[in-house]
Coordinates of C-alpha atoms in Angstrom, one line a residue:
M1 CA 100.4 17.9 98.3
K2 CA 103.0 15.4 99.3
K3 CA 103.5 12.2 97.2
I4 CA 104.2 8.9 98.7
Y5 CA 106.2 6.3 96.7
L6 CA 105.4 3.1 98.7
L7 CA 104.8 -0.3 97.1
V8 CA 103.2 -1.9 100.2
I9 CA 100.4 0.2 101.4
G10 CA 100.2 0.3 105.2
L11 CA 100.0 2.6 108.2
L12 CA 103.5 2.9 109.8
S13 CA 103.8 4.7 113.1
F14 CA 106.6 7.3 113.8
L15 CA 108.2 4.9 116.3
S16 CA 108.6 2.1 113.8
F17 CA 111.0 4.3 111.8
G18 CA 113.4 4.4 114.8
Q19 CA 113.1 6.6 117.9
T20 CA 115.8 9.2 118.3
I21 CA 117.3 9.0 121.8
F22 CA 120.1 11.6 121.5
S23 CA 120.9 14.0 118.6
E24 CA 123.5 16.8 118.5
S25 CA 124.4 18.8 115.4
F26 CA 126.4 21.5 117.5
G27 CA 124.1 24.3 116.3
T28 CA 125.1 27.2 114.1
T29 CA 126.7 29.7 116.4
A30 CA 130.3 28.7 116.5
P31 CA 132.7 31.2 115.2
T32 CA 134.4 31.0 111.9
A33 CA 137.9 32.4 113.2
S34 CA 139.9 32.1 116.3
P35 CA 139.5 32.2 119.1
F36 CA 137.3 29.0 119.1
P37 CA 135.4 28.0 122.2
A38 CA 136.3 24.8 124.1
V39 CA 133.7 22.2 123.9
S40 CA 133.0 22.7 127.7
A41 CA 132.4 26.4 127.2
Y42 CA 130.3 26.3 123.9
T43 CA 126.7 27.6 124.4
G44 CA 125.3 26.6 121.0
Y45 CA 124.4 22.9 121.8
Q46 CA 121.0 21.5 121.1
N47 CA 121.2 19.5 124.3
A48 CA 121.3 20.8 127.9
A49 CA 121.4 19.1 131.4
P50 CA 121.6 16.3 132.2
I51 CA 123.7 16.1 129.1
V52 CA 127.3 17.4 129.7
F53 CA 130.0 18.0 127.1
S54 CA 133.7 18.1 128.1
G55 CA 137.2 17.4 126.7
T56 CA 140.2 19.3 125.2
S57 CA 138.7 19.9 121.7
S58 CA 136.9 23.0 120.4
V59 CA 133.7 24.0 118.4
R60 CA 134.0 25.9 115.2
T61 CA 132.5 26.7 111.9
S62 CA 135.4 26.5 109.5
G63 CA 137.2 24.2 107.1
T64 CA 135.2 21.9 104.9
L65 CA 131.5 21.7 106.0
S66 CA 130.0 18.3 106.4
N67 CA 128.4 17.2 103.1
Y68 CA 127.0 13.7 103.6
V69 CA 123.2 12.9 103.3
G70 CA 121.4 14.5 106.2
A71 CA 124.4 16.7 107.3
S72 CA 123.6 19.9 109.3
G73 CA 126.7 21.4 107.6
S74 CA 127.5 24.1 110.1
S75 CA 129.3 24.0 113.5
H76 CA 131.3 21.0 114.4
V77 CA 133.8 19.6 116.9
Y78 CA 137.5 20.1 115.9
M79 CA 140.0 17.8 117.4
G80 CA 143.6 18.7 116.8
V81 CA 146.9 18.0 118.5
T82 CA 148.1 19.9 121.5
A83 CA 151.4 19.4 123.2
S84 CA 151.9 16.1 121.4
V85 CA 148.6 14.7 122.8
G86 CA 145.5 14.1 120.6
Q87 CA 142.3 16.0 121.7
V88 CA 139.3 14.5 123.2
F89 CA 135.5 15.1 123.1
Q90 CA 133.2 13.4 125.6
I91 CA 129.4 13.3 126.0
D92 CA 128.0 12.2 129.4
G93 CA 124.4 11.8 130.8
I94 CA 122.7 9.9 127.9
N95 CA 119.9 7.5 129.2
T96 CA 119.4 4.4 127.1
S97 CA 118.1 2.2 130.0
A98 CA 114.7 1.8 128.4
F99 CA 116.0 0.2 125.2
Q100 CA 117.7 -3.0 124.2
S101 CA 121.4 -2.8 123.2
A102 CA 120.7 -4.9 120.1
N103 CA 118.5 -2.1 118.8
L104 CA 120.8 0.9 119.6
V105 CA 122.5 2.6 116.7
L106 CA 125.1 5.3 116.9
S107 CA 126.0 7.5 113.9
F108 CA 128.2 10.5 113.4
G109 CA 129.8 12.6 110.6
Y110 CA 133.5 12.2 110.5
L111 CA 136.5 13.8 108.6
K112 CA 140.2 13.5 108.9
N113 CA 142.7 15.6 107.1
G114 CA 144.8 12.7 105.8
S115 CA 143.7 9.2 104.7
A116 CA 146.9 7.7 106.2
N117 CA 146.4 9.4 109.7
P118 CA 145.3 7.3 112.6
Q119 CA 141.6 6.4 112.9
L120 CA 139.2 8.3 115.2
V121 CA 138.8 6.3 118.5
V122 CA 135.3 5.8 119.7
E123 CA 134.6 4.4 123.2
V124 CA 131.6 4.0 125.5
S125 CA 131.3 3.8 129.3
T126 CA 128.5 3.1 131.8
N127 CA 130.5 4.6 134.7
G128 CA 132.8 7.2 133.2
T129 CA 135.8 5.0 134.4
T130 CA 135.8 1.9 132.3
W131 CA 135.8 2.4 128.7
T132 CA 135.2 -0.1 125.8
P133 CA 136.3 0.8 122.3
I134 CA 133.9 0.5 119.5
T135 CA 135.1 -0.8 116.0
F136 CA 134.0 0.7 112.7
T137 CA 135.3 1.1 109.2
D138 CA 137.7 4.0 108.9
N139 CA 137.6 6.7 106.4
T140 CA 139.7 5.9 103.3
N141 CA 139.5 9.4 102.0
T142 CA 139.7 13.0 103.3
S143 CA 136.0 13.8 102.8
W144 CA 133.2 13.9 105.3
N145 CA 131.6 10.4 105.8
L146 CA 128.6 9.3 107.7
V147 CA 129.7 6.5 110.1
T148 CA 126.9 4.0 111.5
I149 CA 127.9 1.8 114.2
T150 CA 126.6 -1.9 114.1
P151 CA 123.8 -2.4 116.7
G152 CA 124.9 -4.2 119.8
S153 CA 127.9 -2.1 120.5
I154 CA 126.1 0.6 122.6
P155 CA 125.0 -0.6 126.1
A156 CA 121.7 0.0 127.7
S157 CA 122.5 2.3 130.7
S158 CA 121.0 5.2 132.5
T159 CA 124.5 6.8 132.7
L160 CA 125.9 6.2 129.2
S161 CA 129.0 8.2 128.1
I162 CA 130.6 8.3 124.6
R163 CA 134.2 9.5 124.0
F164 CA 135.8 10.6 120.8
T165 CA 139.7 10.8 120.7
N166 CA 142.1 11.9 118.1
P167 CA 144.9 9.3 118.8
S168 CA 147.5 11.2 116.8
T169 CA 150.3 12.7 119.0
T170 CA 152.2 14.6 116.4
S171 CA 150.0 15.8 113.6
G172 CA 146.6 15.5 112.0
Q173 CA 143.1 16.9 112.5
I174 CA 139.8 15.3 113.0
R175 CA 136.3 16.8 112.6
L176 CA 133.2 15.5 114.1
D177 CA 129.5 16.4 113.4
D178 CA 125.9 15.1 113.8
V179 CA 126.2 12.7 116.7
K180 CA 123.1 10.6 116.9
L181 CA 121.8 7.7 118.9
V182 CA 118.5 5.9 117.9
N183 CA 116.4 2.9 118.8
A184 CA 116.1 1.1 115.5
S185 CA 113.8 -1.7 116.4
G186 CA 114.0 -2.9 112.8
G187 CA 117.7 -3.2 113.0
I188 CA 120.4 -1.3 111.2
C189 CA 119.5 0.6 108.0
P190 CA 120.8 -1.3 105.0
L191 CA 120.3 1.6 102.6
T192 CA 123.2 4.0 101.9
L193 CA 122.5 7.2 100.1
S194 CA 125.1 9.4 98.3
N195 CA 125.2 13.1 97.9
P196 CA 122.3 14.4 95.8
V197 CA 123.1 15.8 92.4
V198 CA 121.0 18.9 91.4
A199 CA 120.7 19.8 87.8
C200 CA 118.4 21.8 85.5
L201 CA 116.1 19.6 83.5
T202 CA 115.8 22.3 80.8
S203 CA 117.1 25.8 80.3
T204 CA 114.8 28.3 78.7
S205 CA 113.6 32.0 79.3
N206 CA 110.8 30.7 81.3
I207 CA 110.5 29.0 84.7
D208 CA 111.9 25.5 84.2
N209 CA 112.1 22.2 86.2
Y210 CA 115.2 20.7 87.8
T211 CA 116.1 17.3 89.2
V212 CA 117.5 16.0 92.4
T213 CA 119.2 12.7 91.8
I214 CA 120.2 10.6 94.8
P215 CA 122.5 7.6 94.1
Y216 CA 121.9 4.7 96.5
T217 CA 123.0 1.1 97.3
G218 CA 121.6 -1.5 99.7
G219 CA 118.1 -1.4 98.2
G220 CA 115.8 -4.4 97.5
T221 CA 115.6 -5.8 101.0
T222 CA 112.6 -4.0 102.6
T223 CA 110.0 -1.5 101.7
Y224 CA 110.9 2.3 101.6
A225 CA 108.6 5.4 101.6
I226 CA 109.8 8.4 99.7
S227 CA 107.9 11.5 100.8
T228 CA 108.2 14.8 98.9
S229 CA 106.3 17.5 97.1
G230 CA 108.2 16.7 93.8
A231 CA 107.5 14.3 91.1
I232 CA 109.4 10.9 91.8
S233 CA 110.9 8.8 89.1
G234 CA 114.1 6.8 88.7
D235 CA 114.7 3.5 90.5
N236 CA 112.7 2.2 93.4
P237 CA 114.9 1.3 96.5
S238 CA 112.2 -1.1 97.7
T239 CA 112.8 -3.4 94.7
V240 CA 116.1 -2.4 93.1
A241 CA 119.4 -3.1 94.8
A242 CA 121.4 -0.1 93.5
G243 CA 120.3 2.8 91.4
N244 CA 119.2 6.5 91.5
I245 CA 116.1 8.0 93.2
V246 CA 115.1 11.0 91.0
V247 CA 112.8 13.8 92.0
T248 CA 111.7 16.7 89.9
F249 CA 110.9 20.2 91.2
T250 CA 110.2 23.6 89.9
E251 CA 113.1 26.0 89.8
G252 CA 113.1 28.7 92.5
N253 CA 111.6 26.2 95.1
S254 CA 113.8 24.5 97.6
Y255 CA 113.6 20.7 97.7
S256 CA 112.7 18.4 100.6
I257 CA 112.8 14.5 100.4
T258 CA 112.5 12.0 103.1
V259 CA 113.4 8.3 102.6
T260 CA 112.1 6.1 105.4
S261 CA 111.7 2.4 106.4
T262 CA 111.4 0.6 109.7
A263 CA 115.1 1.1 110.2
C264 CA 115.8 4.1 108.1
N265 CA 115.1 7.8 108.2
F266 CA 116.9 10.1 105.6
P267 CA 115.8 13.7 105.5
I268 CA 117.3 15.3 102.4
T269 CA 116.9 19.1 101.9
G270 CA 118.6 21.8 99.6
T271 CA 118.0 24.8 97.5
S272 CA 117.0 25.2 93.9
P273 CA 119.7 25.8 91.3
D274 CA 120.3 29.6 90.7
F275 CA 117.9 29.5 87.8
C276 CA 118.1 27.4 84.8
I277 CA 118.8 30.1 82.2
E278 CA 119.6 29.7 78.6
T279 CA 122.6 31.3 76.9
N280 CA 121.6 34.7 75.5
A281 CA 122.0 34.9 71.7
L282 CA 123.9 37.8 70.2
P283 CA 123.2 40.7 69.9
V284 CA 122.2 41.0 73.5
S285 CA 119.9 43.9 74.5
E286 CA 119.1 44.4 78.2
P287 CA 117.1 47.5 79.1
F288 CA 116.5 46.3 82.7
N289 CA 112.7 46.6 82.2
Y290 CA 111.9 44.8 85.5
T291 CA 109.5 45.7 88.2
Q292 CA 111.1 47.8 91.0
G293 CA 112.7 45.5 93.7
T294 CA 113.2 42.5 91.3
A295 CA 116.3 40.8 92.0
L296 CA 118.4 40.6 88.7
N297 CA 119.3 36.9 89.2
T298 CA 115.5 36.0 89.1
S299 CA 115.0 37.5 85.7
Q300 CA 115.8 34.4 83.6
K301 CA 118.6 36.2 81.7
W302 CA 121.0 36.3 84.6
K303 CA 122.2 34.0 87.4
N304 CA 124.4 34.5 90.4
T305 CA 128.0 33.4 90.1
S306 CA 128.5 34.0 93.8
T307 CA 126.0 34.7 96.5
G308 CA 126.2 37.6 98.9
A309 CA 124.0 39.5 101.4
D310 CA 122.6 41.8 98.8
E311 CA 121.2 41.1 95.4
I312 CA 121.5 43.5 92.4
L313 CA 117.9 45.1 92.3
A314 CA 115.7 46.8 89.6
V315 CA 115.1 50.4 90.5
T316 CA 112.6 52.9 89.1
G317 CA 113.8 55.1 86.3
N318 CA 116.5 54.9 83.6
L319 CA 119.8 56.6 82.8
T320 CA 120.0 58.7 79.6
Y321 CA 122.7 59.4 77.1
P322 CA 122.5 61.3 73.8
G323 CA 121.7 58.9 70.9
I324 CA 120.6 56.1 73.1
N325 CA 116.9 55.4 73.6
S326 CA 116.6 54.4 77.2
T327 CA 113.4 52.7 78.4
G328 CA 111.9 51.2 81.5
N329 CA 114.0 51.0 84.7
S330 CA 117.7 50.3 85.6
V331 CA 119.5 48.3 88.3
A332 CA 121.4 49.4 91.3
F333 CA 123.9 47.9 93.7
A334 CA 126.5 49.0 96.3
G335 CA 128.9 47.5 98.7
T336 CA 128.9 43.6 99.4
G337 CA 126.6 41.3 97.5
S338 CA 126.1 38.7 94.9
D339 CA 128.0 38.7 91.7
T340 CA 125.5 38.3 88.8
L341 CA 126.3 36.8 85.4
L342 CA 124.6 36.9 82.0
P343 CA 125.8 34.2 79.6
F344 CA 125.9 35.0 76.0
T345 CA 126.9 33.2 72.7
D346 CA 130.7 32.3 73.1
T347 CA 132.6 34.5 70.9
T348 CA 136.1 33.5 69.6
S349 CA 136.8 35.7 66.7
G350 CA 136.3 39.2 65.2
E351 CA 135.4 41.9 67.7
L352 CA 133.1 42.1 70.6
F353 CA 131.6 45.2 72.1
T354 CA 129.9 45.3 75.5
S355 CA 128.4 48.6 76.4
F356 CA 126.2 50.1 79.2
L357 CA 125.4 53.2 80.9
V358 CA 126.6 53.7 84.5
S359 CA 126.1 56.4 87.2
V360 CA 127.9 56.5 90.5
T361 CA 125.3 58.0 92.8
D362 CA 127.1 58.0 96.3
L363 CA 130.7 57.8 97.3
T364 CA 130.1 57.8 101.0
G365 CA 132.3 55.3 102.9
I366 CA 134.4 54.5 99.8
S367 CA 138.1 54.3 100.4
T368 CA 140.4 56.8 98.6
T369 CA 143.4 54.4 98.7
G370 CA 142.0 51.4 97.0
Q371 CA 140.3 50.2 93.8
T372 CA 137.8 47.6 92.8
Y373 CA 136.4 46.1 89.6
F374 CA 132.6 46.1 89.1
A375 CA 132.1 44.9 85.6
V376 CA 133.8 41.8 84.0
L377 CA 134.0 39.9 80.8
S378 CA 134.9 36.3 81.3
N379 CA 135.5 33.3 79.0
A380 CA 133.4 30.2 78.6
S381 CA 134.8 28.6 81.8
N382 CA 134.1 31.9 83.6
T383 CA 137.7 32.9 84.4
F384 CA 137.6 36.3 86.0
S385 CA 140.9 37.4 85.0
V386 CA 140.0 38.0 81.4
A387 CA 138.8 41.7 81.2
R388 CA 137.8 43.9 84.1
I389 CA 136.6 47.4 84.4
Y390 CA 138.0 49.1 87.6
F391 CA 136.8 52.0 89.7
K392 CA 138.8 54.3 92.2
T393 CA 138.0 57.7 93.8
D394 CA 139.8 60.6 95.5
G395 CA 136.7 61.2 97.6
T396 CA 134.9 63.7 95.3
T397 CA 135.5 62.4 91.7
F398 CA 136.3 59.0 90.3
Q399 CA 138.1 57.3 87.4
Y400 CA 137.7 54.2 85.3
G401 CA 140.5 51.7 84.7
L402 CA 141.1 48.5 82.7
S403 CA 143.0 45.3 83.2
P404 CA 143.3 41.9 81.7
T405 CA 144.8 40.3 84.8
I406 CA 144.0 39.9 88.5
T407 CA 147.1 42.0 89.4
T408 CA 146.3 45.5 90.6
T409 CA 149.6 47.0 89.4
D410 CA 148.4 46.1 85.8
I411 CA 145.5 48.3 85.9
V412 CA 145.7 51.1 83.3
W413 CA 143.6 54.2 84.4
S414 CA 141.8 56.7 82.2
S415 CA 143.1 60.2 82.7
S416 CA 139.5 61.6 82.9
T417 CA 137.7 62.1 86.1
Y418 CA 133.9 62.3 86.7
S419 CA 131.5 63.6 89.3
V420 CA 128.9 61.8 91.4
G421 CA 125.5 61.8 89.7
T422 CA 126.8 62.1 86.1
T423 CA 126.2 59.4 83.5
Q424 CA 128.9 57.6 81.4
Y425 CA 128.6 55.5 78.5
L426 CA 131.2 52.8 78.8
V427 CA 132.2 50.4 75.9
L428 CA 134.4 47.5 76.5
R429 CA 135.9 46.2 73.1
Y430 CA 138.1 43.3 72.4
D431 CA 139.7 42.8 69.1
F432 CA 140.5 39.0 68.7
T433 CA 142.6 39.6 65.5
N434 CA 145.0 42.1 66.9
N435 CA 144.7 41.1 70.7
L436 CA 143.6 44.6 71.7
L437 CA 141.3 45.3 74.8
G438 CA 139.9 48.8 74.9
L439 CA 137.7 50.9 77.1
Y440 CA 135.8 53.7 75.5
V441 CA 134.3 56.3 77.8
N442 CA 131.5 58.6 76.3
P443 CA 131.9 58.0 72.5
T444 CA 129.5 59.8 70.2
I445 CA 126.7 57.7 69.1
G446 CA 126.6 57.7 65.3
G447 CA 129.9 59.6 65.4
T448 CA 133.4 58.6 66.6
G449 CA 135.0 57.5 69.8
A450 CA 138.6 57.0 70.9
P451 CA 139.6 54.6 73.4
A452 CA 140.3 56.1 77.0
V453 CA 142.5 52.9 77.6
V454 CA 144.0 50.2 75.3
V455 CA 145.9 47.2 76.6
S456 CA 147.1 44.0 74.9
P457 CA 146.8 41.0 77.0
A458 CA 150.0 38.9 77.5
T459 CA 148.1 35.9 76.4
A460 CA 145.5 36.5 73.6
L461 CA 141.9 35.9 74.6
T462 CA 140.3 32.9 72.9
S463 CA 136.7 33.1 74.3
L464 CA 134.3 35.7 75.7
A465 CA 131.0 34.3 76.9
N466 CA 129.8 36.0 80.1
F467 CA 129.3 39.5 81.5
I468 CA 129.3 39.9 85.2
L469 CA 128.2 42.7 87.6
R470 CA 130.2 42.6 90.7
Q471 CA 129.8 43.8 94.2
D472 CA 133.0 43.9 96.3
S473 CA 132.8 45.6 99.7
P474 CA 131.3 48.6 101.5
S475 CA 134.5 50.5 101.3
A476 CA 135.2 49.6 97.7
T477 CA 132.1 49.4 95.6
P478 CA 130.1 52.7 95.5
A479 CA 126.4 53.1 95.0
M480 CA 125.9 52.6 91.3
K481 CA 123.2 52.5 88.7
I482 CA 123.6 50.4 85.4
D483 CA 121.3 50.7 82.4
E484 CA 121.0 49.8 78.7
L485 CA 123.4 47.0 78.5
S486 CA 124.2 45.8 75.0
I487 CA 126.6 43.1 73.8
T488 CA 127.2 42.9 70.0
T489 CA 129.8 42.4 67.4
T490 CA 129.3 45.8 65.9
P491 CA 129.6 49.2 67.6
N492 CA 127.1 52.0 67.3
F493 CA 129.9 54.7 66.7
T494 CA 133.1 54.9 64.5
L495 CA 136.2 53.5 66.1
S496 CA 139.0 56.1 65.8
N497 CA 141.7 53.6 66.5
S498 CA 140.6 51.4 63.6
S499 CA 139.7 54.0 61.1
N500 CA 142.7 56.2 62.2
T501 CA 141.3 59.8 62.5
I502 CA 144.9 61.2 62.7
N503 CA 145.6 62.1 59.1
G504 CA 148.9 61.0 57.6
L505 CA 150.0 59.1 60.7
S506 CA 153.0 56.8 60.4
I507 CA 155.6 55.6 63.0
Y508 CA 159.1 54.6 61.9
P509 CA 161.3 52.7 62.1
N510 CA 159.3 49.8 63.3
P511 CA 160.9 47.6 64.5
V512 CA 163.1 50.1 66.6
K513 CA 166.8 49.2 66.5
N514 CA 168.6 52.4 67.9
G515 CA 166.3 53.5 70.8
L516 CA 164.4 56.1 68.7
F517 CA 161.2 56.1 66.7
Y518 CA 159.6 58.9 64.8
I519 CA 155.9 60.0 64.6
N520 CA 154.9 61.7 61.4
T521 CA 151.4 63.2 60.9
E522 CA 149.8 65.7 58.5
A523 CA 149.3 68.4 61.1
N524 CA 152.8 67.5 62.9
T525 CA 151.7 69.2 66.0
T526 CA 152.4 68.2 69.7
K527 CA 151.3 64.6 70.4
S528 CA 150.5 62.8 73.7
V529 CA 152.2 59.5 73.5
R530 CA 151.5 56.5 75.9
I531 CA 153.3 53.2 75.5
F532 CA 152.1 50.0 77.1
D533 CA 153.8 46.6 77.6
M534 CA 151.9 43.4 76.6
I535 CA 150.3 42.9 80.0
G536 CA 148.7 46.4 79.8
K537 CA 151.1 48.2 82.2
E538 CA 151.9 51.8 81.1
V539 CA 155.8 52.0 80.6
L540 CA 156.2 55.4 79.1
T541 CA 154.3 58.7 78.7
T542 CA 155.5 61.7 76.9
S543 CA 154.6 64.6 74.6
K544 CA 156.4 64.9 71.4
T545 CA 156.4 66.4 68.0
D546 CA 158.4 63.8 66.3
A547 CA 161.0 61.5 67.8
V548 CA 160.4 59.4 70.9
N549 CA 163.2 57.8 73.0
V550 CA 162.5 54.3 74.1
S551 CA 166.1 53.3 74.8
G552 CA 165.1 52.6 78.4
L553 CA 162.6 49.9 77.4
N554 CA 163.4 46.3 77.1
K555 CA 163.2 44.5 73.8
G556 CA 159.8 43.2 72.9
L557 CA 156.3 44.1 71.6
Y558 CA 154.4 47.2 72.9
V559 CA 151.2 49.2 72.2
V560 CA 151.6 52.8 71.4
Q561 CA 148.5 55.2 71.9
I562 CA 149.0 58.6 70.1
T563 CA 146.6 61.4 70.7
E564 CA 146.8 64.7 68.5
N565 CA 144.2 67.5 68.3
G566 CA 141.7 65.4 70.1
N567 CA 142.1 62.3 67.8
T568 CA 143.6 59.0 69.0
A569 CA 145.1 56.1 67.2
V570 CA 146.7 52.9 68.4
Q571 CA 149.5 50.9 66.9
K572 CA 151.9 48.1 67.8
L573 CA 155.6 48.7 68.2
I574 CA 158.6 46.2 68.2
I575 CA 161.8 47.3 70.0
E576 CA 164.8 45.2 69.0

């Protein structure tokens, strides 16, 4: 049921709020990339004959979308500069003859790309030949603003034309949206609303409430009605000159608020926040026990960090792995879609282990020349370049990789390959003390596990607070299932690189001064040696029994991964 916030009770007719004579938001069908249609050729207008649109400008959906109160926020007119002449947009055929000029109010959304650029020129004509300029306060910023022309500037005519011109002849861009002409019998609306601020009122594991706060000025001069399905609080614009209208809604439900008076009509609509979820306390256990078809971002543990065409959905059945007690269902995704985030207790020291089961179920359409990341650990500010698990394929099998940066050349790939339909247990570990980021693939639960990849970020990580599942594109992200996510500070297997399962291992000299260092072990058999620089790039790989030649490497700090007889250890190496 709608609630009406009205101090003076009375029956107000629709016309008393102001009759709309002409309104054009330019539709939603303009393209987002060149070629953009000329205003005379565009077919997405709301108005048809006898209204005629002409000029040298174009219609597009690009750049910063309009964001003032009541903005349509989609297609708009773009007026640039062509051949040293500013572009024009003209509207002909508006009939205002039945109204008094003193009550006609013109408004439009207006943006220019530089506050110092020339002001948009607005002119009116009753014969299409003689034009009268209209004065208005210019934008002092480079944001969209809603301009309202003082009543009395628009003539009463059966053949009214309005012309908008970009006066710049050298540079500068102007955008125009939501042109509206109304008969405001009560005069110009004194109320000015700012953009609504949407915020969660509480954040729990249950459905919560959120508020829409609308700052305003110009109140206290007339009576306003606020119509909405939400709970109204805050300041009353009928009696308070400046303040905030506050309306509370239940999360998951879009909001709609209308503020009206005899001269004002402000429809305000928008969407709910992407769920007011609380931070998940460590240790996190997520078995994905949701009903089939449930969008992960509606689960009250997760939220979308970006919105795409497809959501990550719960699917029937679970993935299994020896030593892990899988329950309930799992989640699946593929191709393009939303990136969905689980926030957890911000971790800044010790070690953090993020583990989950993954199965690639279909490689159809996936490029064999690219790679993408599908799982991410990010910091408290949600910087995506902290720790990414990558995927690539040769068309029949696939590999996992790891990188602490956004540069694809920094990805370090595991040497193992896997087949479609198999399940892998991935563990992403970060050691804050030693600044080591490791990816473990299929460790033995209750036993040991060696890292498939180890990198040392160039800048040590200081915060880990979010886990993200990411969908990239149809040619990059394969069909995948994820199950049994765990985020904790202790592993469920023994770390071979910290307990050192290579008996008697030592490397010397360290620091290296003459280009050679030696590896000594109890078995003293052939060892696989991989050396990484501090951004995680593999710079040397070799097989040796003792001495390793690093004379070709620059001075600095490196990470050495040594594997012997199936056991792996990681140590730092300094080259001087």
